[in-house]
N, CA, C and O atoms as a printed pandas DataFrame, in Angstrom:
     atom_number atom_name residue_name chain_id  residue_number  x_coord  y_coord  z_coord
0              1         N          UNK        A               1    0.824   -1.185    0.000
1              2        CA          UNK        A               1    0.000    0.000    0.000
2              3         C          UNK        A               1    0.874    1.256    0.000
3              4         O          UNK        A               1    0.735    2.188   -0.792
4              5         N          UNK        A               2    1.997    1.164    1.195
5              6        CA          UNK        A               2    2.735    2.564    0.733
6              7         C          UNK        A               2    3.612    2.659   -0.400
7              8         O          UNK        A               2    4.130    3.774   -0.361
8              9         N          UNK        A               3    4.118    1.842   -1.637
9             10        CA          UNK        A               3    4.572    1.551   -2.542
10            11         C          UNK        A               3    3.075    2.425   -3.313
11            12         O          UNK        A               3    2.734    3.605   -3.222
12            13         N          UNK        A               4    2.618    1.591   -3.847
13            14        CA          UNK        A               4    1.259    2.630   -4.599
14            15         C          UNK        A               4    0.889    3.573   -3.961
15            16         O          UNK        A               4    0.015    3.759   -4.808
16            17         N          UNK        A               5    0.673    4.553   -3.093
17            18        CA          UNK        A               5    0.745    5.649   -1.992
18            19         C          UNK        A               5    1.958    6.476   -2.772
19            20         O          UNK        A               5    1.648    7.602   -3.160
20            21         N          UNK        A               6    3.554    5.938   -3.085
21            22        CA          UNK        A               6    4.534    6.440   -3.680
22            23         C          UNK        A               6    4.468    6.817   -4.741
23            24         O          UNK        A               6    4.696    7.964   -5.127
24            25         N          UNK        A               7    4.168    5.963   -5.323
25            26        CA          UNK        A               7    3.826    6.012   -6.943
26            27         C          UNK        A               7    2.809    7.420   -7.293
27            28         O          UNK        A               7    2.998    8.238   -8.193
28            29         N          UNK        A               8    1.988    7.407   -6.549
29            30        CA          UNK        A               8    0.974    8.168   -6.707
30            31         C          UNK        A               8    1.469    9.595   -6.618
31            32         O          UNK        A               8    1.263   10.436   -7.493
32            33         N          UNK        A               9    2.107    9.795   -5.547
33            34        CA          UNK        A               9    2.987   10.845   -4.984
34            35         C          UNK        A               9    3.914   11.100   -5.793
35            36         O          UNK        A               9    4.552   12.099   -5.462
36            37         N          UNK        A              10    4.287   10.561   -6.809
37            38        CA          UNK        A              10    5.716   10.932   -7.687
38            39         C          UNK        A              10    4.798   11.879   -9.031
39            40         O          UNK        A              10    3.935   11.671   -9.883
40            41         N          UNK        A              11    5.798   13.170   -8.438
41            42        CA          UNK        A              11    5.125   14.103   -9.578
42            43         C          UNK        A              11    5.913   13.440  -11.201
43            44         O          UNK        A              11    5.069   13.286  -12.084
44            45         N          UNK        A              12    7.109   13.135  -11.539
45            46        CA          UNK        A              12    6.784   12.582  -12.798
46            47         C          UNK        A              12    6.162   11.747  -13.134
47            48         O          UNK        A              12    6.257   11.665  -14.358
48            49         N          UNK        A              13    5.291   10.741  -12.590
49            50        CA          UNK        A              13    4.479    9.848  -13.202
50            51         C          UNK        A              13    3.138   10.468  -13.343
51            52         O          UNK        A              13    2.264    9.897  -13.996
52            53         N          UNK        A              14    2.919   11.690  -12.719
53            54        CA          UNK        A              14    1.407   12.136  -12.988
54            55         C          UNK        A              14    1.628   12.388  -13.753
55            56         O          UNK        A              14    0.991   11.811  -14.634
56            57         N          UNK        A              15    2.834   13.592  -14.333
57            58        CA          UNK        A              15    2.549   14.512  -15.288
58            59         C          UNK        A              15    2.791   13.697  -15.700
59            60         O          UNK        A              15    1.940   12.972  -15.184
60            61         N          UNK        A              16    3.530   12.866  -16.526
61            62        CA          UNK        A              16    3.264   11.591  -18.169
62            63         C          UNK        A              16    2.221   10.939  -18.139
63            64         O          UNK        A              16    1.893   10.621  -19.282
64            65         N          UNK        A              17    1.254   10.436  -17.065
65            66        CA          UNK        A              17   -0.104   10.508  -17.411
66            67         C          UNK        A              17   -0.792   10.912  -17.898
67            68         O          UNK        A              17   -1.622   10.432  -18.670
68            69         N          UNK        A              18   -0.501   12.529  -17.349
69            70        CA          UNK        A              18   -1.620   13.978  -17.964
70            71         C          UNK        A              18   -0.856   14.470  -19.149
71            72         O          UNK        A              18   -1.387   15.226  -19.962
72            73         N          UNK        A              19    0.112   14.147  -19.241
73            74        CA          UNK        A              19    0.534   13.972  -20.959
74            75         C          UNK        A              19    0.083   13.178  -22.052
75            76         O          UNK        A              19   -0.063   13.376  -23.258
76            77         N          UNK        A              20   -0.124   12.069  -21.156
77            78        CA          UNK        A              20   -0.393   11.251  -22.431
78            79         C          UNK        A              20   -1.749   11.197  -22.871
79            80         O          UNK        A              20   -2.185   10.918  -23.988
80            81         N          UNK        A              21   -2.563   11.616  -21.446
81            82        CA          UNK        A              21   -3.920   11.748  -21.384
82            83         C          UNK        A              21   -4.177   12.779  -22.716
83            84         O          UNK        A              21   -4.660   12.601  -23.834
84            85         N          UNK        A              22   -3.395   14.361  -21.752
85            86        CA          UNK        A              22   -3.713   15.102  -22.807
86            87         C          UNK        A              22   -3.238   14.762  -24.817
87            88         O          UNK        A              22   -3.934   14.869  -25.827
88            89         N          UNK        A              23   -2.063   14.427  -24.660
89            90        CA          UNK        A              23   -1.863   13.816  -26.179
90            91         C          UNK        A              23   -3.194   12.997  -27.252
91            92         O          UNK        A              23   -3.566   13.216  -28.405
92            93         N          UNK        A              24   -3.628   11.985  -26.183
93            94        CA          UNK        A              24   -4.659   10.721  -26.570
94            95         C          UNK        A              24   -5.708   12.062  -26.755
95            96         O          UNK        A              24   -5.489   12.791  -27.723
96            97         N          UNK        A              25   -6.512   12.299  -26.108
97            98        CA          UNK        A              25   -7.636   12.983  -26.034
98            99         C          UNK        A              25   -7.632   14.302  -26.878
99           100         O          UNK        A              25   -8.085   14.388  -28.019
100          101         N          UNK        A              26   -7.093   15.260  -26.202
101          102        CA          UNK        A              26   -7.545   16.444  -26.494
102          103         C          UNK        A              26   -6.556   17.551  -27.384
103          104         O          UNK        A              26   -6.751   18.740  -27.634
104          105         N          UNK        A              27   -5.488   16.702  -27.725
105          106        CA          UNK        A              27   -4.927   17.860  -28.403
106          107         C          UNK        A              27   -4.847   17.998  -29.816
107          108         O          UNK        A              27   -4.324   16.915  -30.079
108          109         N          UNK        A              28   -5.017   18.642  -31.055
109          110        CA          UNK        A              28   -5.137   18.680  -32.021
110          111         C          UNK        A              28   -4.901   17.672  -32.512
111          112         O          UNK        A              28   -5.934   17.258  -33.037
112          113         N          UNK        A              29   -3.886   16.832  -32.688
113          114        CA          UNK        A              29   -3.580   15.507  -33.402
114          115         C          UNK        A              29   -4.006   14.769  -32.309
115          116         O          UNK        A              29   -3.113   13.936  -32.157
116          117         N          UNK        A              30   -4.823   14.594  -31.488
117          118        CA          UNK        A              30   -5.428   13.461  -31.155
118          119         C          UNK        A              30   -5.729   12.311  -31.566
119          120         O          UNK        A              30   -5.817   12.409  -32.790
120          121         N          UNK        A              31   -5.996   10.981  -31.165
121          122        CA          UNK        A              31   -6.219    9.711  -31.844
122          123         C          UNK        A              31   -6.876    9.561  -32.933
123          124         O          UNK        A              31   -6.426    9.080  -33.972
124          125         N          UNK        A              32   -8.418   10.129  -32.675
125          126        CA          UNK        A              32   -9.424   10.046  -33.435
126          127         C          UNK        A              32   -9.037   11.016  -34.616
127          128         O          UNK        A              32   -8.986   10.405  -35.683
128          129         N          UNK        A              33   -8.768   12.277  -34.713
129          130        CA          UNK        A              33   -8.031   13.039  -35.489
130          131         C          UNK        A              33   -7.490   12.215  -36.412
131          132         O          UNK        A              33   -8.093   11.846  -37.420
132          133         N          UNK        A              34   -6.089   11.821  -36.048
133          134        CA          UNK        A              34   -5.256   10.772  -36.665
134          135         C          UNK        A              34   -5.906    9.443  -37.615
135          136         O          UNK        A              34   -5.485    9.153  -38.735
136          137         N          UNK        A              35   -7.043    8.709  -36.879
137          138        CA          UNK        A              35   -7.982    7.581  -37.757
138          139         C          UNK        A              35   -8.374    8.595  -38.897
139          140         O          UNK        A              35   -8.189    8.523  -40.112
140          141         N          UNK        A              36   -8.866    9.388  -38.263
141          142        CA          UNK        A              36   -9.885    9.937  -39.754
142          143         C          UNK        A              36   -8.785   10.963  -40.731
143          144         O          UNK        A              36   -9.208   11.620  -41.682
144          145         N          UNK        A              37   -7.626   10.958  -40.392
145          146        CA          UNK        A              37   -6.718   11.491  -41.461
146          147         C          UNK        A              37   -6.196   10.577  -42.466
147          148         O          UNK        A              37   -6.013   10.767  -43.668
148          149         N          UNK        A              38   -5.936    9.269  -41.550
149          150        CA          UNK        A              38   -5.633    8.056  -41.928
150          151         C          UNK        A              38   -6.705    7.420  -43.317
151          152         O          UNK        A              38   -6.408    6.888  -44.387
152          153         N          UNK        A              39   -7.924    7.749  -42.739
153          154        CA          UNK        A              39   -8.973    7.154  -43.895
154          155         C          UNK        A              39   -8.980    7.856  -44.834
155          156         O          UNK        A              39   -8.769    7.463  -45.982
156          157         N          UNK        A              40   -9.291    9.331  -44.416
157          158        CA          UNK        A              40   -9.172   10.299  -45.558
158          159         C          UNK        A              40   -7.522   10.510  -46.518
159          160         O          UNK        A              40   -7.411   11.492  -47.251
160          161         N          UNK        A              41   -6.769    9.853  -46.435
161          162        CA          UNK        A              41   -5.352    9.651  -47.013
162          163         C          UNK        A              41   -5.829    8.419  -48.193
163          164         O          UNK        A              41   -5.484    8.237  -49.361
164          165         N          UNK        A              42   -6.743    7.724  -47.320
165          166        CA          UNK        A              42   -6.694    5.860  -48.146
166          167         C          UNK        A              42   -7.802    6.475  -49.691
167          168         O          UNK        A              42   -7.703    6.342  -50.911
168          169         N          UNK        A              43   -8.869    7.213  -48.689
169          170        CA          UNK        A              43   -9.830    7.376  -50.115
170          171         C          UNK        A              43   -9.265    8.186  -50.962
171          172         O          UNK        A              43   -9.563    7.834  -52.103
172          173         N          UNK        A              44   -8.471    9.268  -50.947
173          174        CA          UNK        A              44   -7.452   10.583  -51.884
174          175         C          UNK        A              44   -6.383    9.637  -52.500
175          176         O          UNK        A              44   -5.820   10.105  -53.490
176          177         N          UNK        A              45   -6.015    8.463  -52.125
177          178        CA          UNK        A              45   -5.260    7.711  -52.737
178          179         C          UNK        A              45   -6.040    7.053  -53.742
179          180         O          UNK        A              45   -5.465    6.892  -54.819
180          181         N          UNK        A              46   -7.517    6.529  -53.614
181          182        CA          UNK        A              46   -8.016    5.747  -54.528
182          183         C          UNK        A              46   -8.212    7.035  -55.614
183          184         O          UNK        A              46   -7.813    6.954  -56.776
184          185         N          UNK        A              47   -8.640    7.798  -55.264
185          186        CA          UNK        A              47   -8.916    8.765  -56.040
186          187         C          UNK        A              47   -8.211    9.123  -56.839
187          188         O          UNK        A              47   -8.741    9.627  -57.829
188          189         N          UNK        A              48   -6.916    9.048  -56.802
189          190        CA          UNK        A              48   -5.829    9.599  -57.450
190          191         C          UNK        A              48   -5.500    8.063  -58.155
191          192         O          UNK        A              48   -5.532    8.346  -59.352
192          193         N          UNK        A              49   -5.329    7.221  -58.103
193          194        CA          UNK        A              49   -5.005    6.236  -59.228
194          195         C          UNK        A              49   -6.311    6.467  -59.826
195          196         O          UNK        A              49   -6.053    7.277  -60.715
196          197         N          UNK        A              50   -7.922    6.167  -59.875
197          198        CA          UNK        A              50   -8.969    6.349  -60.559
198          199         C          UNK        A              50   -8.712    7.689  -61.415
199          200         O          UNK        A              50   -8.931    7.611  -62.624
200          201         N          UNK        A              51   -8.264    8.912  -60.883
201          202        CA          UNK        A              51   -8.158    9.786  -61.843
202          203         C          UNK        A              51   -6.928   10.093  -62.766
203          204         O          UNK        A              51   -6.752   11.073  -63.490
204          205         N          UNK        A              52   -5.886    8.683  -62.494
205          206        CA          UNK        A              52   -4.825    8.848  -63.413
206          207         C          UNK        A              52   -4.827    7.796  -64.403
207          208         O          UNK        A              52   -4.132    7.657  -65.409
208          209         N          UNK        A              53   -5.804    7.041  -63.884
209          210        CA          UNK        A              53   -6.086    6.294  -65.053
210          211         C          UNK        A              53   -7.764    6.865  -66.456
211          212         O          UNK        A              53   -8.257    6.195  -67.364
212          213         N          UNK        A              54   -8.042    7.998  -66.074
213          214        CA          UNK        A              54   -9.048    8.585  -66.548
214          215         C          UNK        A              54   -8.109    9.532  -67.321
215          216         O          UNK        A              54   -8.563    9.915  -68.399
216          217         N          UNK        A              55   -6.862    9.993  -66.970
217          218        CA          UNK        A              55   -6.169   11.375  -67.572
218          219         C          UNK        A              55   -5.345   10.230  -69.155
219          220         O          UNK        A              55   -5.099   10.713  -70.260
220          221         N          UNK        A              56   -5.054    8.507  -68.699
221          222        CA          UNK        A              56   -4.710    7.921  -69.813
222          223         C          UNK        A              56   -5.371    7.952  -70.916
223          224         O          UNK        A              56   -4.922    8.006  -72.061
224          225         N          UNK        A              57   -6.587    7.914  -70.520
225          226        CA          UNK        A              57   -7.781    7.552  -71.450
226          227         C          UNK        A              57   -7.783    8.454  -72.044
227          228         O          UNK        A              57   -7.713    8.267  -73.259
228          229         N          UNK        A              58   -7.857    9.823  -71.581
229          230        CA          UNK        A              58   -8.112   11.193  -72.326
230          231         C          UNK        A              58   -7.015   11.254  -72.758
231          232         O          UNK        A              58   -7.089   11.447  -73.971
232          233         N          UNK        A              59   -5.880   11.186  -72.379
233          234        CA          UNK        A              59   -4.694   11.327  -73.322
234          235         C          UNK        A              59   -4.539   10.592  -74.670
235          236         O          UNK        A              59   -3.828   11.037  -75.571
236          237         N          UNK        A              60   -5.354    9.258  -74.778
237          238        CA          UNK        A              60   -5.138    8.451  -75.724
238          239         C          UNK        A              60   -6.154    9.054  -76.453
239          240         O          UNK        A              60   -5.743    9.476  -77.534
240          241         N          UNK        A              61   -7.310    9.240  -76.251
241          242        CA          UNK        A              61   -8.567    9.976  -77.062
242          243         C          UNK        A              61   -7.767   11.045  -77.906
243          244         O          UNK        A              61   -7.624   10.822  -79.108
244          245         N          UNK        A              62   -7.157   12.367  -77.268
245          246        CA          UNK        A              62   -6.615   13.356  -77.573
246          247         C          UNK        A              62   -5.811   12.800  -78.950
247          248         O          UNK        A              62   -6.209   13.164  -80.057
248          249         N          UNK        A              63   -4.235   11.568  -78.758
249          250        CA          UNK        A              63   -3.908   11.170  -79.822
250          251         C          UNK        A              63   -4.717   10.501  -81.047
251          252         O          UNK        A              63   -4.666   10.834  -82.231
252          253         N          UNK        A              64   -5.481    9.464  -80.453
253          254        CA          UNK        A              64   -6.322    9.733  -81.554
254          255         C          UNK        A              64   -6.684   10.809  -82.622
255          256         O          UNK        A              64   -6.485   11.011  -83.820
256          257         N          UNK        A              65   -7.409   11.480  -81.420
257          258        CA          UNK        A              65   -8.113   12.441  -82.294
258          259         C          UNK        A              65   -7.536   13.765  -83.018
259          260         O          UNK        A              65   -8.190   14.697  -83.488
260          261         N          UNK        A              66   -5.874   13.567  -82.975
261          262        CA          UNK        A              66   -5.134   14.336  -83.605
262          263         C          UNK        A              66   -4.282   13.650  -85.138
263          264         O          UNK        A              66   -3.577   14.185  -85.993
264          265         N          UNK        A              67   -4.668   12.537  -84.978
265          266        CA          UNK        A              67   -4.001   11.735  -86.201
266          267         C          UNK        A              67   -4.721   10.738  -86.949
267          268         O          UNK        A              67   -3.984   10.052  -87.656
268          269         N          UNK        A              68   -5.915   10.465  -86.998
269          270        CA          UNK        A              68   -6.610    9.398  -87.112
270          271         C          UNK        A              68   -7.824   10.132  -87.182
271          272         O          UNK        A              68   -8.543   10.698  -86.358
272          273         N          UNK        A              69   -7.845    9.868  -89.010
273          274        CA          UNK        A              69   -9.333   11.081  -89.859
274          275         C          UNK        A              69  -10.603   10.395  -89.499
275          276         O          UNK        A              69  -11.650   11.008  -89.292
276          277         N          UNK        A              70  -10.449    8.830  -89.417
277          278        CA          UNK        A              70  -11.810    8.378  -88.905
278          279         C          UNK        A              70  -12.227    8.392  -87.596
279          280         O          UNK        A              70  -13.341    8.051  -87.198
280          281         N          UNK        A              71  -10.964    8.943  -86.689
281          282        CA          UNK        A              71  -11.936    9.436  -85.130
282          283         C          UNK        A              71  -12.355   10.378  -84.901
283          284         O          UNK        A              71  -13.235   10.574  -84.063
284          285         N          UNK        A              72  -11.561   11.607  -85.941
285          286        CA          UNK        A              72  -12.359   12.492  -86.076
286          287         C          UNK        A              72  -13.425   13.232  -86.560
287          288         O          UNK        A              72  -13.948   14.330  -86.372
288          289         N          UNK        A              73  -13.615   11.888  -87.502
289          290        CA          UNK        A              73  -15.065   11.627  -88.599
290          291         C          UNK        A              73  -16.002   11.062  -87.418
291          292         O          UNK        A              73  -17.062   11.686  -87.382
292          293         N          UNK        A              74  -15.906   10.053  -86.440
293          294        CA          UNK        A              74  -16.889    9.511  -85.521
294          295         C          UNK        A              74  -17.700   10.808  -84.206
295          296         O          UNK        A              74  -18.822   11.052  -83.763
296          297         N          UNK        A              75  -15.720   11.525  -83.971
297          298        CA          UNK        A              75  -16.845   12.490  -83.089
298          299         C          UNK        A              75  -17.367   13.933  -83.609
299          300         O          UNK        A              75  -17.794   14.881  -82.950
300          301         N          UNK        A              76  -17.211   13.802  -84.881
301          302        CA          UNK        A              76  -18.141   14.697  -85.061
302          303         C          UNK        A              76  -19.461   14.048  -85.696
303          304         O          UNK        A              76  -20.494   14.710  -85.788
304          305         N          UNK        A              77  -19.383   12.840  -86.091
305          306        CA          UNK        A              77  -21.141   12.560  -86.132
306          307         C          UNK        A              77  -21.594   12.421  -85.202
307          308         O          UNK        A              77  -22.790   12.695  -85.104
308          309         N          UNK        A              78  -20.684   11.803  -83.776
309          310        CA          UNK        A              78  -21.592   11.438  -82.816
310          311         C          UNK        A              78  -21.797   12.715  -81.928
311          312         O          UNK        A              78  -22.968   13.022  -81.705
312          313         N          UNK        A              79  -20.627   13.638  -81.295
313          314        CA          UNK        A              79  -20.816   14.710  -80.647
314          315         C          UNK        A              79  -21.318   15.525  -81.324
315          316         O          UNK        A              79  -22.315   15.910  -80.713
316          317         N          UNK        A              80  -21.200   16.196  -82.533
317          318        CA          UNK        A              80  -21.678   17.346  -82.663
318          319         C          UNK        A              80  -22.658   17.312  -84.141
319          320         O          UNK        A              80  -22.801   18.169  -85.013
320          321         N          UNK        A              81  -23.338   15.709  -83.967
321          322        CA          UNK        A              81  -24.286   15.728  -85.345
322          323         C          UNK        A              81  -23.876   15.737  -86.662
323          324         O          UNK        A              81  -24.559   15.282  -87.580
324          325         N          UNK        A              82  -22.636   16.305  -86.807
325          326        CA          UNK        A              82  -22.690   16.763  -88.313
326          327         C          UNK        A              82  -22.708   15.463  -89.360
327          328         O          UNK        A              82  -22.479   14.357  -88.869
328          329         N          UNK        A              83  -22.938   15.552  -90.599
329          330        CA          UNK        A              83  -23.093   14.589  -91.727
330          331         C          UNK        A              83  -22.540   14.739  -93.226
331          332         O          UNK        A              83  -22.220   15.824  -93.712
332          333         N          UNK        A              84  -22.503   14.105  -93.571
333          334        CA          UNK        A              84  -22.238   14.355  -95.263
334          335         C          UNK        A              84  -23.118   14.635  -96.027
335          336         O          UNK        A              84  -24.142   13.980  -95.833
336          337         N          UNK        A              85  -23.178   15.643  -97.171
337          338        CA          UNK        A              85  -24.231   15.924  -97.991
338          339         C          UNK        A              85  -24.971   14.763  -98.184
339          340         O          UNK        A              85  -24.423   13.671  -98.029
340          341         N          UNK        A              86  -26.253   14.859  -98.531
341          342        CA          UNK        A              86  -26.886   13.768  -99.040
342          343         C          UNK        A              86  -27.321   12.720  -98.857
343          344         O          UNK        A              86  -27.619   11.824  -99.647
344          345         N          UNK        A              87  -27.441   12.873  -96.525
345          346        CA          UNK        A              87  -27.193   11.815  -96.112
346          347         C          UNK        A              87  -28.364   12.032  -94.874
347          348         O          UNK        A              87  -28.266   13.154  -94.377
348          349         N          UNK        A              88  -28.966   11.563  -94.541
349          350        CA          UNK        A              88  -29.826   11.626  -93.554
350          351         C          UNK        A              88  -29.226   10.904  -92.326
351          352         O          UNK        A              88  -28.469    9.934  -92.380
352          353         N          UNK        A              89  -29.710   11.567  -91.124
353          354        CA          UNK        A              89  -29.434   10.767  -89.877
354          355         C          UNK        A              89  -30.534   10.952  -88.865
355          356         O          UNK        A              89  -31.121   12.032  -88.926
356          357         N          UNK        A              90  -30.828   10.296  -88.163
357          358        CA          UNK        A              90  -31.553    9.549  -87.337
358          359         C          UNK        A              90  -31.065    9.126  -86.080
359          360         O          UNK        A              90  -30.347    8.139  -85.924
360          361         N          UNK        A              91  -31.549   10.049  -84.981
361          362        CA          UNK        A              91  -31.228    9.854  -83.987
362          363         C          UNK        A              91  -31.996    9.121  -82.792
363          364         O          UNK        A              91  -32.890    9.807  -82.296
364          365         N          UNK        A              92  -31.827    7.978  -82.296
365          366        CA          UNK        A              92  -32.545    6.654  -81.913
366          367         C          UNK        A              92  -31.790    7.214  -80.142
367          368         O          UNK        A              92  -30.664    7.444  -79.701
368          369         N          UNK        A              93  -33.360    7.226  -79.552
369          370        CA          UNK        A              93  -32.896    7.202  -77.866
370          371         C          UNK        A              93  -33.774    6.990  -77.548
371          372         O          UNK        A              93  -34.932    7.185  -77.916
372          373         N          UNK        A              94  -32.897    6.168  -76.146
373          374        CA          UNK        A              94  -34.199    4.664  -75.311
374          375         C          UNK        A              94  -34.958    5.612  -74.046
375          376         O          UNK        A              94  -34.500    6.425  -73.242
376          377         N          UNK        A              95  -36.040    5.194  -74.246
377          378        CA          UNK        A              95  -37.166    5.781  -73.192
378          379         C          UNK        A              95  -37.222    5.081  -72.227
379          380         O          UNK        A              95  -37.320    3.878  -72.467
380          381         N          UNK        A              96  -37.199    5.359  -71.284
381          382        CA          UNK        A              96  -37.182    4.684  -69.565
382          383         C          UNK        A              96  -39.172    4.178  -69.642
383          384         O          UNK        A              96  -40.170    4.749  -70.082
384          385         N          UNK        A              97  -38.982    3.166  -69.119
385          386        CA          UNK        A              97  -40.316    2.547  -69.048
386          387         C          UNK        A              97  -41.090    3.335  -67.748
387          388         O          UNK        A              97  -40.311    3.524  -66.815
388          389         N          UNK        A              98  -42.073    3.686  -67.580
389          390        CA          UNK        A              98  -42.718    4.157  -66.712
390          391         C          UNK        A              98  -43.292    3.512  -65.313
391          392         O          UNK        A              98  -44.334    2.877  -65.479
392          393         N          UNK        A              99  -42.882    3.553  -64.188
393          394        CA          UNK        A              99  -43.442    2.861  -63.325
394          395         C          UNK        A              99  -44.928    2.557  -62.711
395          396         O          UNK        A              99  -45.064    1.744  -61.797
């Protein structure tokens, strides 16, 4: 009993308590802080391979569509309508069924 009585009494073991207390709990980088920086790191990571593999795609579109007369024959019938004299087009879109 007077051994723990000592312990208790020893001002460096409080204060690294109330250090660590305060560290864990309440101070800006706190634990919980830290988890949710941690998660928010994991999803900005997915994010960033998903959007570097989206910048390939557009990069390859781009070559395409700087060297290659029939991709640039496709998006302009498909994006912006246009046609060849003498040629009709017909534009076909699916109707959502009604509940």
């Amino acid at each position: 009993m007077g051994r723990l009585f000592s312990l208790i009494r020893n001002k460096y073991l409080i204060a690294g308590i109330a250090f660590l207390v305060w560290m864990i709990f309440f101070d800006r980088y706190d634990f919980a802080t830290q988890y949710h920086y941690l998660q928010e790191k994991g999803k900005l990571e997915k994010e960033k391979a998903f959007y570097g593999v989206e910048n390939q795609k557009i990069e390859q579109a781009i070559k395409d569509a700087q060297y290659d007369p029939n991709e640039i024959q496709r998006i302009a019938r498909e994006k912006y309508r246009m046609k060849k004299e003498n040629e009709d087009i017909y534009v076909i879109t699916e109707v959502e069924a009604k509940k």
